[in-house]
Structure formats: structure tokens, C-alpha cells
Coordinates of C-alpha atoms and ligand atoms in Angstrom, one line a residue:
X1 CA 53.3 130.1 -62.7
X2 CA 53.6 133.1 -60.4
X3 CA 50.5 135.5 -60.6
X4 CA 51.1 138.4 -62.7
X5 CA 49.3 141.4 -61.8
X6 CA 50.1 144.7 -63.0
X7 CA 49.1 148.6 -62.0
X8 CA 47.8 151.1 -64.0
X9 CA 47.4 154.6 -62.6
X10 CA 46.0 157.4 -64.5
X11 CA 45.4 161.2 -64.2
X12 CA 46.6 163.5 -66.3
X13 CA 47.9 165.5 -63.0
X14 CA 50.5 162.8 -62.6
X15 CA 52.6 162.9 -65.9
X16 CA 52.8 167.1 -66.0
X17 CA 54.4 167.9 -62.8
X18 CA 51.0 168.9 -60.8
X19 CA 51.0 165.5 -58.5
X20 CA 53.3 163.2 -57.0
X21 CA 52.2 159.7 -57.5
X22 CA 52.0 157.3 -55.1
X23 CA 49.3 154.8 -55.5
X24 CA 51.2 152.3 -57.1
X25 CA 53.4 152.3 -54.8
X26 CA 50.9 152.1 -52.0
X27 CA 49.5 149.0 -54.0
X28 CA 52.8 147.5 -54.5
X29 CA 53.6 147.6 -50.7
X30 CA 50.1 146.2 -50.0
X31 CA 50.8 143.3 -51.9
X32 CA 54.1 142.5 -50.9
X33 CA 52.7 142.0 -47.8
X34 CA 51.3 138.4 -48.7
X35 CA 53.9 137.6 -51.3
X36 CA 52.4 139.2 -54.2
X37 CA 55.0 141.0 -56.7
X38 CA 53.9 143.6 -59.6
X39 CA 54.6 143.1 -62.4
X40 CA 54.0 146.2 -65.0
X41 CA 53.1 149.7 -63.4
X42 CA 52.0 152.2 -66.3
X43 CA 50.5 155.5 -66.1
X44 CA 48.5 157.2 -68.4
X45 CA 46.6 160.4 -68.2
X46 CA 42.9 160.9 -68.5
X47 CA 42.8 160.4 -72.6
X48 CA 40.0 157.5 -72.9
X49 CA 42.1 156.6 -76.2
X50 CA 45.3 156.4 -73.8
X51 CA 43.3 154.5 -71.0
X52 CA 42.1 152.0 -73.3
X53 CA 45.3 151.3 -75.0
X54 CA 47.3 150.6 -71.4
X55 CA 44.8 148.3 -70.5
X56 CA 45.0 147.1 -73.6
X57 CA 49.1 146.3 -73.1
X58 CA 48.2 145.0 -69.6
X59 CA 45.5 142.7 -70.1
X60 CA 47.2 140.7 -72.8
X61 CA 50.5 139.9 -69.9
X62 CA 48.9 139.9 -66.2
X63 CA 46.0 138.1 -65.2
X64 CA 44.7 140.9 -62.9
X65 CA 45.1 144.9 -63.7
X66 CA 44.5 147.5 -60.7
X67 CA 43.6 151.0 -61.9
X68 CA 43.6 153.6 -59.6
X69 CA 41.4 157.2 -60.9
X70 CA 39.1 158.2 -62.7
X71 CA 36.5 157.2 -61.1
X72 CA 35.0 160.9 -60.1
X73 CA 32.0 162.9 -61.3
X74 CA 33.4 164.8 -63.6
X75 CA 34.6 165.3 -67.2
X76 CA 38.0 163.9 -67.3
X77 CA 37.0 160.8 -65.5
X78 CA 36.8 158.0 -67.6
X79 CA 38.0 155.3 -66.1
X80 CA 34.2 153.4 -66.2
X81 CA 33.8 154.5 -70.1
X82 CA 37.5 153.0 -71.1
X83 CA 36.8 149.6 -68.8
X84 CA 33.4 149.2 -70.5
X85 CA 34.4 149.6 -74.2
X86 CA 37.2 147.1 -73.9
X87 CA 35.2 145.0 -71.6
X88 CA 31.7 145.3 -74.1
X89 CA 30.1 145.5 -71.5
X90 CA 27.5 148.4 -71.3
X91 CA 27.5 150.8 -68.1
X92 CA 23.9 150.3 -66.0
X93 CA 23.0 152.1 -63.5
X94 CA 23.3 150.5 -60.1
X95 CA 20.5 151.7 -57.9
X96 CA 22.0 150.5 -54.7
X97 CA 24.8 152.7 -55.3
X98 CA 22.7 155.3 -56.3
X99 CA 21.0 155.9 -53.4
X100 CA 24.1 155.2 -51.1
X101 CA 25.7 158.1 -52.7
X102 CA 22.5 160.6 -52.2
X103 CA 22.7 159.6 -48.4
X104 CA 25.8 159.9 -48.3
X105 CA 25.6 163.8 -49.3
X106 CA 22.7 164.6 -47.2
X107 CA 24.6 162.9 -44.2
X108 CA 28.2 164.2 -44.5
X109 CA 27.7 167.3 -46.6
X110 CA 23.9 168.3 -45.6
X111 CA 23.4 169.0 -49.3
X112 CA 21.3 167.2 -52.2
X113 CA 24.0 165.3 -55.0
X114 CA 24.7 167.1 -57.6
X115 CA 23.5 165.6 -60.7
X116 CA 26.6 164.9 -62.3
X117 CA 27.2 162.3 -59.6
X118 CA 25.4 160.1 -61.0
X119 CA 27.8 159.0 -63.2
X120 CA 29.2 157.4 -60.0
X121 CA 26.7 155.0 -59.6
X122 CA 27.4 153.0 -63.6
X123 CA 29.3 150.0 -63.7
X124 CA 30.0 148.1 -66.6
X125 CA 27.2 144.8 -66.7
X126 CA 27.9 142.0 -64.4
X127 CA 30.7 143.7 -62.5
X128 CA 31.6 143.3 -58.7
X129 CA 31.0 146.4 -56.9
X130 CA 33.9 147.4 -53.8
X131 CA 32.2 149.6 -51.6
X132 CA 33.9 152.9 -50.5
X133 CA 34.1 153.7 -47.2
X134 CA 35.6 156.7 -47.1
X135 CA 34.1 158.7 -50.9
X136 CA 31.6 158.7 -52.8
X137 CA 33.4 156.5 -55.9
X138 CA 32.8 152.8 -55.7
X139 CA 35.2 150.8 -57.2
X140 CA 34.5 147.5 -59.1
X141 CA 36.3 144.4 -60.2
X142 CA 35.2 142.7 -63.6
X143 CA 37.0 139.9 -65.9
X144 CA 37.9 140.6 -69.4
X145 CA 38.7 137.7 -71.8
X146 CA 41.8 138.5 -73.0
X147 CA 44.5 136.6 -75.5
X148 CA 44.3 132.8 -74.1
X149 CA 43.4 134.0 -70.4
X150 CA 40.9 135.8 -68.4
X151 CA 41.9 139.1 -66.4
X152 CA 40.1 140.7 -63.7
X153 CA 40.0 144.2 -64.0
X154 CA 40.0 146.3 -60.6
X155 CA 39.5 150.0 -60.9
X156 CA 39.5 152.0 -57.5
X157 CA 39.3 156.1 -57.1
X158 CA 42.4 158.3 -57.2
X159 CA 42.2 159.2 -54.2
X160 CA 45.2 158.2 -52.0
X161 CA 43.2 157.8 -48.4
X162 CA 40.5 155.8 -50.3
X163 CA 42.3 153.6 -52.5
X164 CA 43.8 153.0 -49.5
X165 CA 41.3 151.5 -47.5
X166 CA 39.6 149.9 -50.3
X167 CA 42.8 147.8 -50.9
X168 CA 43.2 146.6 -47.5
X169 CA 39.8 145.7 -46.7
X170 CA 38.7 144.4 -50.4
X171 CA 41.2 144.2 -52.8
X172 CA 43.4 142.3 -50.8
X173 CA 41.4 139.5 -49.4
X174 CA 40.0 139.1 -52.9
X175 CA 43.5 138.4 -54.1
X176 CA 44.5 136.0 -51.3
X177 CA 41.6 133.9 -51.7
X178 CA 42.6 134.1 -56.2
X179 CA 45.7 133.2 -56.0
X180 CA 45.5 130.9 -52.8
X181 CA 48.0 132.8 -50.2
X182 CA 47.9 130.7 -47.0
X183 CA 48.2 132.8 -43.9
X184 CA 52.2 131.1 -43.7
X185 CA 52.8 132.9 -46.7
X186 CA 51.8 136.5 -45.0
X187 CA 55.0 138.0 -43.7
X188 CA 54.8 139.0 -39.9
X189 CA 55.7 142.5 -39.2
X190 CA 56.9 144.3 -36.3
X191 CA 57.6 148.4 -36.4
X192 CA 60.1 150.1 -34.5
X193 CA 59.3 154.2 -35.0
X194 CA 62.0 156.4 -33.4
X195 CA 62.5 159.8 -32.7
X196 CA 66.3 161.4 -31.7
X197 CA 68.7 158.8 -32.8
X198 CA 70.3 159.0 -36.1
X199 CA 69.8 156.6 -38.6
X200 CA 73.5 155.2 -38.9
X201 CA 73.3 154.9 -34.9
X202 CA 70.3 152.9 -34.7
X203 CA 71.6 150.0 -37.8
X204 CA 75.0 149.9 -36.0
X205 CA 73.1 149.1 -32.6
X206 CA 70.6 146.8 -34.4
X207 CA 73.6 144.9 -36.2
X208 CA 75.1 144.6 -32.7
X209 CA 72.0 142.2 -32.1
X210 CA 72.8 140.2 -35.2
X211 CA 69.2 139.3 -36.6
X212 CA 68.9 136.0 -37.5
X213 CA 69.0 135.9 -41.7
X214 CA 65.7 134.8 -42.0
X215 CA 64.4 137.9 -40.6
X216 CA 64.4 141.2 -42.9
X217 CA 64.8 144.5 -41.3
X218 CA 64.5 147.5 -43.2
X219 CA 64.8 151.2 -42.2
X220 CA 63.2 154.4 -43.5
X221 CA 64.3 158.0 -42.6
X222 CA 61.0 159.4 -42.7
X223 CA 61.8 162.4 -41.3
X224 CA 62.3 163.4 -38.5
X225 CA 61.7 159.5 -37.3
X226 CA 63.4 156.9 -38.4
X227 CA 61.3 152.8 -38.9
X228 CA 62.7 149.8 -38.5
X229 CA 60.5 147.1 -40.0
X230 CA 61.0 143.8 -39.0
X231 CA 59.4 141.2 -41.0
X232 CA 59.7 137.3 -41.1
X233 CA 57.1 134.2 -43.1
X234 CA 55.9 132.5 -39.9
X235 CA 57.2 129.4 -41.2
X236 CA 60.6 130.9 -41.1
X237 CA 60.3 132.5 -37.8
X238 CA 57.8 132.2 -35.3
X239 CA 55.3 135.4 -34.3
X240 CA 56.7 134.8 -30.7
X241 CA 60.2 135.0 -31.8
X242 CA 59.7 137.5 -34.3
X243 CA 58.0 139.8 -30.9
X244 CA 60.9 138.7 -28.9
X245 CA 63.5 140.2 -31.2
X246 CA 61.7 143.3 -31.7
X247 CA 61.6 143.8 -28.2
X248 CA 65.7 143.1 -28.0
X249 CA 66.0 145.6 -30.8
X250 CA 64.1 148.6 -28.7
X251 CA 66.3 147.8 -26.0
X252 CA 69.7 147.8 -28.0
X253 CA 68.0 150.8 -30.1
X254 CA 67.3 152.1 -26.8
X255 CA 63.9 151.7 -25.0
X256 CA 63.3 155.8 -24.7
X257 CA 63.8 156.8 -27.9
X258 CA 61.3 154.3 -29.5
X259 CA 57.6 156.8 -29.1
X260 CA 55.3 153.9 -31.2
X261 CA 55.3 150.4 -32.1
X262 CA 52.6 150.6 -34.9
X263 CA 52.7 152.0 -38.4
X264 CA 48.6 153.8 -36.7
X265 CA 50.1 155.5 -33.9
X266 CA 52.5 158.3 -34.4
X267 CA 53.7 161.4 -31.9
X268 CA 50.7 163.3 -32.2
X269 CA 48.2 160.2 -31.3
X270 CA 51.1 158.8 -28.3
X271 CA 50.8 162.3 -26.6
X272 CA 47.0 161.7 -27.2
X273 CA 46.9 159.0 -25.2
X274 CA 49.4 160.4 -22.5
X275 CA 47.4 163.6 -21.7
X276 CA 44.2 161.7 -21.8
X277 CA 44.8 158.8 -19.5
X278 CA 46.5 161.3 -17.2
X279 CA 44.4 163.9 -17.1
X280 CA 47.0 166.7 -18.3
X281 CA 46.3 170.1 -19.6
X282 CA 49.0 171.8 -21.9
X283 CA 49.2 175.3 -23.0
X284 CA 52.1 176.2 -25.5
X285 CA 54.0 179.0 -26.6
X286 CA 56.2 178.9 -29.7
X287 CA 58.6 181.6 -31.3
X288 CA 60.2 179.8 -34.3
X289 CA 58.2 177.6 -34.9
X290 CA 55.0 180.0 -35.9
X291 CA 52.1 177.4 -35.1
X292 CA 53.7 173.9 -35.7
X293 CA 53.3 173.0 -32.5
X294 CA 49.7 173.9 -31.8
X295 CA 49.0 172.6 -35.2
X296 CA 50.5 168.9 -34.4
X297 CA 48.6 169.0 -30.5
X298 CA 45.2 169.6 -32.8
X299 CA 45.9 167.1 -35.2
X300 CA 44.1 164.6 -33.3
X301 CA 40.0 164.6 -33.1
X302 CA 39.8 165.2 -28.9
X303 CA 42.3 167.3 -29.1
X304 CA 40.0 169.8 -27.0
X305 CA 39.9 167.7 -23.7
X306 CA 43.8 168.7 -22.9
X307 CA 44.8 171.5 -25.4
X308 CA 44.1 174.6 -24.0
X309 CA 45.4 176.9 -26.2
X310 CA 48.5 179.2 -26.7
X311 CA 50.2 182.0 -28.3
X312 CA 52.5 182.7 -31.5
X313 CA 55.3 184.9 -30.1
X314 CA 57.4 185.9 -32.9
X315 CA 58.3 189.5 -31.5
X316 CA 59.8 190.1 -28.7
X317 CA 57.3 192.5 -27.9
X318 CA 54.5 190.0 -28.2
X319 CA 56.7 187.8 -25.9
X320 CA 56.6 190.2 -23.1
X321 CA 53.0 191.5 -23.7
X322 CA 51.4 188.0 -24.4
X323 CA 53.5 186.0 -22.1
X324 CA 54.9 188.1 -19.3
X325 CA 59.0 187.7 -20.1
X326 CA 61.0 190.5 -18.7
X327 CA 62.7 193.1 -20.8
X328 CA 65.8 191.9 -18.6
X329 CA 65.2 188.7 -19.7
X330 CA 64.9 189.6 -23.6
X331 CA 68.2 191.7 -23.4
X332 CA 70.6 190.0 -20.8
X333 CA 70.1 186.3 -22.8
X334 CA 68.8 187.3 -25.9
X335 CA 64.9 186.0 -27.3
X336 CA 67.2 182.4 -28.2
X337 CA 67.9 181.3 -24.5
X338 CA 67.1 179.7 -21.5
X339 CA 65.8 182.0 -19.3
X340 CA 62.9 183.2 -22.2
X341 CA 61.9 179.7 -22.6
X342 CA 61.5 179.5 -18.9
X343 CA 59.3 182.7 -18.9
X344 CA 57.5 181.4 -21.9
X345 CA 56.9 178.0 -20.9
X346 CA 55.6 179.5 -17.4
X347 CA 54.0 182.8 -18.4
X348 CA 51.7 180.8 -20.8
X349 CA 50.9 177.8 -18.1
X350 CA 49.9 180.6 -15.6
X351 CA 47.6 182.9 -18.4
X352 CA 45.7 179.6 -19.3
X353 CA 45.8 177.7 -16.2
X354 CA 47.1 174.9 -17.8
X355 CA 48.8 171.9 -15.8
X356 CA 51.7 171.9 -18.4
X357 CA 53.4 174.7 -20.7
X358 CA 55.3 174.2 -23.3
X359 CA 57.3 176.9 -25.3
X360 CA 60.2 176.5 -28.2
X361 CA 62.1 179.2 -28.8
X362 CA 64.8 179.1 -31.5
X363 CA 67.2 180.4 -35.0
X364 CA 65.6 178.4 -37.5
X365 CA 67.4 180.3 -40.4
X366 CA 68.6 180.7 -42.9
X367 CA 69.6 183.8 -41.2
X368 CA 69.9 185.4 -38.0
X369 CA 72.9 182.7 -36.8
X370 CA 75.7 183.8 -34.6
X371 CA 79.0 181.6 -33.4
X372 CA 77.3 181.7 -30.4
X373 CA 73.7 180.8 -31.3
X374 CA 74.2 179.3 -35.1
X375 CA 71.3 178.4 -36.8
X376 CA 69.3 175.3 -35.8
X377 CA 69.9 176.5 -31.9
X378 CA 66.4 176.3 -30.3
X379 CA 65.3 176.0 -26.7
X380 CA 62.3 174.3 -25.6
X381 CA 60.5 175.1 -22.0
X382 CA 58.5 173.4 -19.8
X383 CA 56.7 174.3 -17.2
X384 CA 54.6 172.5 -14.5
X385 CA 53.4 174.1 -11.0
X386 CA 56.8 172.6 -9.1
X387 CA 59.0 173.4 -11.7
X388 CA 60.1 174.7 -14.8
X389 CA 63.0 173.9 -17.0
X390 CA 64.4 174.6 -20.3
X391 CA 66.5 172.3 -22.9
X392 CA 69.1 173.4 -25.5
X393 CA 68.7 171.3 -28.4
X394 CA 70.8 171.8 -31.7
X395 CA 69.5 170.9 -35.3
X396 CA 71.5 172.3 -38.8
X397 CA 69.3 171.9 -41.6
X398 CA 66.7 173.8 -43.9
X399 CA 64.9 176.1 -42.3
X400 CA 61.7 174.0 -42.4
X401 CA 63.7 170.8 -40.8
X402 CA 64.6 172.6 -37.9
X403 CA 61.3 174.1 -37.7
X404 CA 59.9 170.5 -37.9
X405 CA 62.6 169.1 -35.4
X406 CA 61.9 171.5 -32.8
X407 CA 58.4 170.9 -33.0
X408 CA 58.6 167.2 -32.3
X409 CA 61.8 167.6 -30.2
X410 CA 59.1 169.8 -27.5
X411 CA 56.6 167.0 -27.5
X412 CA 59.0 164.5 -27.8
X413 CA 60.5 166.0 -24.3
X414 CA 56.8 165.6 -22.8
X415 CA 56.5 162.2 -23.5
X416 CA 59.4 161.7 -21.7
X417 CA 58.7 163.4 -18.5
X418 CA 55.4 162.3 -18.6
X419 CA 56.3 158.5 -18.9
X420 CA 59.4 159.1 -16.6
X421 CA 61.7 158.6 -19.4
X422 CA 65.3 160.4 -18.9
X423 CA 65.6 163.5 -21.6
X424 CA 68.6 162.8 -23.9
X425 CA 71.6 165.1 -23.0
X426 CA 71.3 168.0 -25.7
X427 CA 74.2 166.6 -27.8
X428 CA 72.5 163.9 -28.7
X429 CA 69.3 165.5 -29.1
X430 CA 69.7 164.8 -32.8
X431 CA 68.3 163.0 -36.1
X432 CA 68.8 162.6 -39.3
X433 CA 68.7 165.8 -41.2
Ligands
LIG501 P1 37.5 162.0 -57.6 O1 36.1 161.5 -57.2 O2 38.1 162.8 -56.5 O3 37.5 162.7 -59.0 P2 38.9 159.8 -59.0 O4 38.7 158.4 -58.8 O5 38.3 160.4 -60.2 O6 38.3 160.6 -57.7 P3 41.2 161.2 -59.6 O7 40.3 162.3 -60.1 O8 42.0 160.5 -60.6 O9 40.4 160.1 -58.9 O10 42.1 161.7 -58.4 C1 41.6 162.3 -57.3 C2 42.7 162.9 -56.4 O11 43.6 161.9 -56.1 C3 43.5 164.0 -57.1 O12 43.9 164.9 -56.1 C4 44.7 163.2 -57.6 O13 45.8 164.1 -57.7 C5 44.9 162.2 -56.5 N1 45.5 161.0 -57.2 C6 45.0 160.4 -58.2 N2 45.8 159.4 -58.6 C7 46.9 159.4 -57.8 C8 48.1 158.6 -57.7 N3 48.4 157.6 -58.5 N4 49.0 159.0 -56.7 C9 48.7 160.0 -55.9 N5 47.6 160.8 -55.9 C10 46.7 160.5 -56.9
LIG502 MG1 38.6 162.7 -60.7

């Protein structure tokens, strides 16, 4: 018999429009990883009466249930209550936990808990307790006799960064070693993230390849990159094989517009690494893109060894101010052009004394198009003390795609140089929209 495990996810936020969910599907992908299928996903919201009666259902047809939420401190949270009334099995205060939780505050908050934490730290009797990493919410795993079989109950917090974690490092080792999944039965993955090729352009260039059938690729436009996930049972198709192929795959994809290789490391953490091991300082100017761009370049903790700063230009008075572009400049080309990226890309370099500066300027709409400079034109600038240059790029979308586009088209074009990969000719300097 296969294993049947089902999801529950609760919060009342999730079934009136307030929150997206995602858990189970975060769960589900987990699982597939080592062969494991859901069964049931169910979601209730945070009526004990309607908690109970899911787990009810699910308990009598799947011989594990994971519940994500309702684990918190306060009054809607009653994941722990519902588990112990169906289980009989009184909450007791776990002292352990306790005091994990009050150092915990002290440390990352600098504050005392607030009492009504303490309701974090019961469990139902005889439970397994799966530490949190990343909260304050333990999770915990107990069995409830059900009709003719046993379940194990899991419950984990809500919280989509910590349910996270706790599934990867618990939850599913737990379930490998249950349900006996040999490491041949884990699927071998290999991620191909790309920036600047259309989706329909990279399939017909990875069909061109012809992947053997045992192999599974996949794709997701998650925009503005596009994944290709390769995945194969080692007894199927070797690791080595499997590496091999993804490797034929970048090239037929093309080698440049690959940025990562690893689900860990997008843009934002590549440019990391490029500005750290080569010692670069940036300093970046951005028109249409109010802040995008210097938002991405902070993303990353360390962000301070190499970002120097930069300027929001949205007038063109603040671009000749701030930045030092000509009035000649502004009304010969227009703020949408070459020649003010240049001046941007240069005039913010020089204020800062940065090694690199990097400007976008650009129509991201919905209006303000002309047939010469239609909506989705931007230009991006770069500057370095030999030279600076500018690129016209050309996206049509929603005002925020383009935003985004341009955005990750500028950093895209400094990973490039900076790794002494060629810049796509603007035509093709598209994605998927
Ligand atoms: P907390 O200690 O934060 O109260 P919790 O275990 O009680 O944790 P919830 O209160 O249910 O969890 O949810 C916490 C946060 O996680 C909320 O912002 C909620 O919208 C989000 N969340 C909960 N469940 C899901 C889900 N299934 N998918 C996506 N987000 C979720
Ligand atoms: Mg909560």
C-alpha cells in the first residue's frame, strides 16, 4: 500500500481573500522530492469545532496529517487545543521549550516574553517536539489511534519561512526513515535559472538536445527568470549523467544567459559574490525605476562592503542637480536616451567615487509612450573610469514588469561585463512578459 498522507492548513486569513496560501503546496513539493504523493489537502479556518472535524476526516483515510498554523500566541490559535481533544491527550507544559522561548526574546528582540507566549510552550502528553529554528512556535508530531490504523499527527506554525525549514530538516527525514525511502528513490535535481531568453526559446533549444525520457524537465516562468528543472531517480540515470546533461542544456540554452544553478542563489546573491570577490564598488542612479534597483543591491546582508549609495532621479531637474546631466543633454535626446544614461551612470560614479555606476532610465507606462520611445523603452548606463556606455533595452508589459525588467536587466548587464560575458544585442534583450 502506498503511504497516504494528507495536508491540512488552517487560518481563517486563507478562505476570506486576506492570504494567499501556499503551504501545502510547499509541503507537496517537499515531498515529491523523495516519492511521496498527497493525498487530501483541506483547509479550514481557525474554528476549533472546524479544526477538529478536518482532522477528524483525515485521520480516519491517511496514516500521517501535516497541519500547518495555529500554532501562535494568541487567541485564534488553536491548533494545540484541537490536536489534544481528539488526541485525549492533555496539554503539559514543556519546560525545555519554555525557557528556549524566553532566551530566545531576550536574544533576538532584547525584550522579556510576553506572557501569553506561554501557550507556546504546551504540547499534547507524550508528543515529539520539532524544534524551530527560525520562530518562536515549536512544532510537534504525535500518533492518534484512529479507525483500524494509527496516524501521526504533525502540526508546524503558519508561517511560510518556518514551516519551511522545519520540513526540510525534520519533517522530512522523519518521513523517509516511516515509510522506508532509500536514497535511489530521491529524485536528483539539477536547476537551470535564466534571465533574457523567452520561455518558448529556451524549450525549443532544450528539445533540440532531446533529453533522454527518463529524465523530467520542467520549466517555470517565474518572472522575470525562467527554471528549468531537471530531475532523474539515480537508478534511472546516473548523478554524473544527470550533471552532464545539465551542463549540455546551459550551453544549447546558452551559457550567458544562465545567472545561477541553484534554487539558493538568485541575481541579487550572484552580484553578491561578483562585487565581493572582485573588490567592486557600485553607485546607481535610477529614473523609472524609483528605488528597485538600490532595493535589490541591499537585499543581501553585506550589502554595505560594495553598495555605496545612489540617487532617485525622477525629475529632470533632480537629474541635472543630483547627477550633473546637461540641460543640452535633457532637451536634445530627451530624459529617455542614451546620452542621459551616460551622464547618469557617470555623474553618480564620479559624486560617490564609486568603481562602477549604474543608472536606468526609462517609459515604464502606462503613459508617457511615443512611436519613437513607446512604453517599455528604458536605457540602462554604465560607467567605469575607462569608459561608459549605455544599452537600449525594450520591454511591453504592465507598468510594474517593466519596472521589474529593467531593474534586473541593469544588473543582469553587470554580471556580464564583470564575468566577461557578451551583452545580448537589445532585440533580444527580452523575457517573458
Ligand atoms: P504565529 O506564531 O505567527 O501566530 P502560527 O503557527 O499561529 O504562527 P498562523 O497564525 O496561522 O501561524 O500564520 C502566521 C502567518 O503565516 C500569517 O501571516 C499567515 O497569513 C501565514 N500563513 C499561515 N498559513 C499559511 C498558508 N497555508 N499559506 C501561506 N501563508 C500562511
Ligand atoms: Mg497565529
Amino acid at each position: 500500500m502506498p503511504p497516504s498522507i494528507s495536508v491540512l492548513v488552517t487560518g481563517s486569513e486563507l478562505l476570506d481573500g486576506r492570504a494567499n496560501e501556499t503551504n501545502s503546496h510547499l509541503i507537496i513539493q517537499a515531498l515529491a522530492e523523495c516519492g511521496l504523493a498527497v493525498e487530501h489537502v483541506l483547509s479550514c479556518d481557525d474554528q476549533i469545532q472546524n479544526i477538529k472535524s478536518s482532522l477528524d476526516f483525515l485521520r480516519r483515510c491517511s496514516d500521517t496529517v501535516i497541519v500547518s498554523g495555529g500554532l501562535g500566541p494568541t487567541s485564534d490559535d488553536l491548533t494545540r487545543e484541537a490536536i489534544s481533544e481528539i488526541s485525549s491527550k492533555e496539554l503539559v507544559l514543556n519546560r525545555a521549550c519554555l525557557e528556549h522561548m524566553e532566551a530566545f526574546f531576550m536574544k533576538r528582540r532584547g525584550r522579556a516574553m510576553d506572557p501569553s507566549n506561554q501557550k507556546q510552550a504546551l504540547f499534547p502528553a507524550g508528543c515529539r517536539i520539532i524544534p524551530n529554528p527560525a520562530g518562536t512556535a515549536a512544532g510537534f508530531a504525535i500518533e492518534i489511534d484512529a479507525a483500524q490504523r494509527r496516524c501521526l499527527v504533525i502540526a508546524l506554525p503558519g508561517v511560510p519561512s518556518e514551516l519551511r525549514i522545519m520540513v526540510s530538516e525534520s519533517v522530512l527525514p522523519a518521513l523517509k526513515q516511516k515509510y522506508q525511502i532509500a536514497e535511489s528513490q530521491v529524485y536528483n535535481r539539477r536547476v537551470l535559472r535564466i534571465f533574457s531568453v523567452p520561455e518558448s526559446t529556451v524549450g525549443s533549444r532544450l528539445s533540440a538536445i532531446k533529453p533522454p525520457q527518463q529524465v523530467s524537465v520542467s520549466y517555470r516562468a517565474h518572472f522575470p527568470e525562467i527554471q528549468v528543472m531537471l530531475k532523474a531517480l539515480p537508478a534511472e540515470y546516473p548523478a554524473l549523467e544527470l550533471k552532464a546533461l545539465s551542463e549540455r542544456a546551459r550551453q544549447a540554452i546558452g551559457n550567458d544567459h544562465v545567472f545561477s544553478e541553484s534554487l539558493e542563489l538568485d541575481l541579487c546573491q550572484v552580484l553578491h559574490q561578483i562585487f565581493v570577490e572582485q573588490a567592486i564598488t557600485i553607485a546607481i542612479a535610477e529614473s523609472c525605476t524609483g528605488g528597485l534597483l538600490g532595493s535589490m543591491l541591499t537585499y543581501q546582508p553585506g550589502s554595505s562592503k560594495y553598495f555605496l549609495g545612489g540617487a532617485i532621479t525622477y525629475s529632470n531637474e533632480s537629474k541635472v542637480k543630483s547627477l550633473g546631466v546637461t540641460p543640452r543633454a535633457l532637451e536634445q535626446h530627451g530624459a529617455v536616451s542614451f546620452e542621459v544614461a551616460r551622464q547618469m551612470a557617470q555623474g553618480v560614479r564620479q559624486s560617490l567615487g564609486a568603481r562602477l555606476g549604474l543608472s536606468i532610465t526609462g517609459v515604464a507606462g502606462p503613459e508617457g509612450g511615443s512611436a519613437e520611445k513607446p512604453v517599455g523603452t528604458f536605457f540602462v548606463g554604465l560607467s567605469d573610469p575607462h569608459q561608459t556606455a549605455a544599452y537600449h533595452c525594450f520591454f511591453n508589459s504592465s507598468r510594474d514588469k517593466v519596472r521589474t525588467f529593467a531593474a534586473w536587466t541593469a544588473l543582469d548587464i553587470v554580471r556580464r561585463l564583470s564575468s566577461g560575458l557578451p551583452i545580448p544585442h537589445p532585440s533580444q534583450c527580452r523575457g517573458n512578459s
